[in-house]
């Protein structure tokens, strides 16, 4: 075991240039993958943040008492997709409407009294992914005896969810493609390392090395290169993140949104994938060389 | 092919109608011979006769195309992949083109044979490799890389590597081609010492001097076939 | 010249495996870059499409004649950032308001007559990038004597532009980073190709080849690999695009939006960059080898 | 170092106190000698004496560390990078380790010298390379790749390559080390023919046979210094 480590280390020193160039490539590859992840995670967050404003207004029947309204609010809170429910007395509703109409609010002053009923404001959980769910929820709320009418920005929300989902699917597909492409790049790099050493491997076999003697240090090297590449690539991204973020924040664009780094679990996943892929690239190439 | 039992027992290499071709090129053709334990045999013949190919078949650097061959009790056409390294560790080869690893020092090249064979003790390895480099006159070059060595120095490094594992069989492919008479003599002494120790020695050469200085059996090849002009006995 | 071509071609054949693996890497690298471009271009389009709805409503003074309104419309049309201007008579405006209020439209039936003035609907060009410009435009319109009041979704739009700009900057930075990273990967690949051939190059020099004899075929090969990689990578993306798009479209997500392939100029740019980078990688590495 | 003018004119190689060291290793030390046009000179000495290093200095494979050297009118310490290829084209080298390009056929390896020298006519190249391969006995291997050649075949391919450019100077580093007597003789005949054509021939060897068969001048090296034991004249 120690021998394997010692030999792997020796190989690193012996093949400085080649390993250096290959490591550089892997670092860049991992950097790209993690930059992708960073981007999509934050874009997703941003869209989710945007969605925070989504709410359904349920106008209650005129004869509903405050107590009944609160009970209804409790019940609705249990529905799928509901985040919070708050009771809005008709006075508040009128003030809000006035506000909404802005310059035309004078229209309302012509009215006798407040024609609005009491209402429940239902805010939706951020994880909701689909306009259909919202529609079903609205229908369910409408079906309640206390509720006279339900209002929400149906068209706008359907469109938002359409785009959101499109974005998510695309992000997923893109991330998958890039991941696969990068995997191949890392694996290719490993192949080139092995290919450049085929003579050395051949000589070692000829003087009596068994497969294990040859394979283990190579596997270890591949995994180490993958590990170093993974650490280097994510480290590079983190350095970039630290360097760029303060400028962004001070720019004022992000007042309402905090860009976050890829979560630790994902970072670890990327680094481990990099190791694994390095090892796999090595594994499949080595089999070619070890046939007699 | 009639042999009495005791001779069969003493055989370490047995070739019967072995053929090796590369595409249409026949490097060895219908070759039969026997080598007994602790033999000292020369293989000779003109350039391209198939001498190195024969060596390659013995250490399984190439697989034979046809025929029947046994080396140290192992049937070369039936050998499994797991057995190959074991056989190779019993054979020390001085390659005609040296086959030194370019980015390992002379010491590391020689030591690798012992590491491969499973020797763990660093000090034992250091000692044995050091001794052998001393014997071939390369002590001062132990830390040099093969590309910086002279032709003769490379050859001597290859000799040291072939001997360090104390193999039962030594295959020496033109072991003195790049050496001056004094260095040649030293290498031959090493081979003789190994022979005295009980090893079987097979040397290819076209150095007439060498042949004449030894009273050893010689197998003559020409165009991949055995042509026993002188001193040889038909296998 | 023909000799250079012939020798470059010979090298391709001689170094099949290595060139193959390297070409594979370049194809993947170009694929990633162009996938990036495809994504950002379409995401940008999508956001721009969203922006299409942006408009300013200018309510006219009560005493403005139709003729005067049309003249004002013509004048406003010349302002920076304005796309179209249309005259909305007070009747249409009332109908619209009614529509907007939806279930509460009964409120309006209590009104005596139509309290709304005539209006101009000003739609904004899609290329507008900044809430400030919109604010200035609104001010300018307010300043006109014919205009009583101006209305637009100021807060929402500022937020939209904030996100849009954030997206654009990020896209730009990301695309730049990925481009640079991929450049390095391609250049590294070229280095490895040269490195694996240093012995051959050395021998050729020793038998009397001058630098030009060695360099030109290598440059040509590098450029060809870059070209093939560029064609391969963009071709792969195009194949993917053709394969995936029909499924997307039938899914209904994209009814309001057509995903387009990266424009031909950008494709050409990517391919040429790939060639150039291949050549550069070769150029800088070769200089190391040609020192004595 | 007194020389009359006509001898100066006839000198093609002039070494004066040339030293070459690699780090602390002195491969050549204070070496002085002259070689005249159309000379036929042997360089000999034990393994590691510096013979190959001397050859390398001549074709500028290495730069000398110290001293003064002229080859075919060019001062080796003053030569510009542009001049190096020109000088090399006037020199044909048979390398001790052959230096054949592994993924080019024998034919392509030999033809490369002519391409490098600027020959455009494919048919001329084909003809001359073909003739030369015939002379060294490799016609049937023209399309083989060097790794598949036997040691002697590689050496003969290297010989063909060194001669195909009809160089003024031929540097042959152990040109017959891997060859049987018959093949050796053929190679020596080629070298003699080049000599007769007017070329200057420099051969390193430790083959005593070879030396004794020629009535040629020999320069003896040992440990990088000139030790003129026999037949040599101090430069
Ligand atoms: N891998 C191969 N592919 C094709 N031909 C080969 C291969 N290996 C050897 N040969 C051919 O087989 C013949 C015998 O080669 P071998 O190396 O055994 O000769 P040799 O007797 O060792 O000659 P030398 O004294 O020159 O070393 C040669 O003609 C060689 O070209
Ligand atoms: N690049 C180098 N770096 C370090 N030492 C070197 C280098 N090249 C040669 N030497 C050393 O210089 C000495 C002379 O080497 P050279 O190859 O000239 O010997 P040689 O006379 O050709 O010997 P041989 O007959 O064995 O070929 C040797 O000891 C060698 O190790
Ligand atoms: Mg041989
Ligand atoms: Mg030498």
PDB file of N, CA and C and ligand atoms in Angstrom, chain B residues 51-53 96 173-174 204, chain D residues 150-152, ligand 3:
ATOM      1  N   UNK B  51      16.726 -14.100 -34.316  1.00  0.00           N
ATOM      2  CA  UNK B  51      17.298 -14.313 -32.976  1.00  0.00           C
ATOM      3  C   UNK B  51      16.492 -13.567 -31.918  1.00  0.00           C
ATOM      4  N   UNK B  52      16.267 -12.281 -32.170  1.00  0.00           N
ATOM      5  CA  UNK B  52      15.532 -11.502 -31.167  1.00  0.00           C
ATOM      6  C   UNK B  52      14.093 -11.986 -31.054  1.00  0.00           C
ATOM      7  N   UNK B  53      13.536 -12.423 -32.172  1.00  0.00           N
ATOM      8  CA  UNK B  53      12.174 -12.946 -32.126  1.00  0.00           C
ATOM      9  C   UNK B  53      12.103 -14.175 -31.231  1.00  0.00           C
ATOM     10  N   UNK B  96      18.092  -6.110 -26.799  1.00  0.00           N
ATOM     11  CA  UNK B  96      19.003  -5.545 -27.792  1.00  0.00           C
ATOM     12  C   UNK B  96      18.885  -4.015 -27.810  1.00  0.00           C
ATOM     13  N   UNK B 173      20.400 -10.587 -25.392  1.00  0.00           N
ATOM     14  CA  UNK B 173      20.304 -10.301 -26.832  1.00  0.00           C
ATOM     15  C   UNK B 173      21.417  -9.331 -27.208  1.00  0.00           C
ATOM     16  N   UNK B 174      22.456  -9.842 -27.792  1.00  0.00           N
ATOM     17  CA  UNK B 174      23.639  -9.053 -28.173  1.00  0.00           C
ATOM     18  C   UNK B 174      24.147  -8.248 -26.975  1.00  0.00           C
ATOM     19  N   UNK B 204      22.458 -14.299 -27.720  1.00  0.00           N
ATOM     20  CA  UNK B 204      22.502 -14.153 -29.171  1.00  0.00           C
ATOM     21  C   UNK B 204      23.680 -13.247 -29.499  1.00  0.00           C
TER      22      UNK B 204
ATOM     23  N   UNK D 150      14.512  -5.708 -36.982  1.00  0.00           N
ATOM     24  CA  UNK D 150      15.531  -6.285 -36.104  1.00  0.00           C
ATOM     25  C   UNK D 150      16.601  -5.227 -35.865  1.00  0.00           C
ATOM     26  N   UNK D 151      17.424  -5.454 -34.849  1.00  0.00           N
ATOM     27  CA  UNK D 151      18.468  -4.485 -34.514  1.00  0.00           C
ATOM     28  C   UNK D 151      19.341  -4.133 -35.711  1.00  0.00           C
ATOM     29  N   UNK D 152      19.765  -5.156 -36.430  1.00  0.00           N
ATOM     30  CA  UNK D 152      20.634  -4.916 -37.578  1.00  0.00           C
ATOM     31  C   UNK D 152      19.913  -4.176 -38.687  1.00  0.00           C
TER      32      UNK D 152
HETATM   33 MG1  LIG E   3      18.041  -8.913 -32.846  1.00  0.00          MG
END
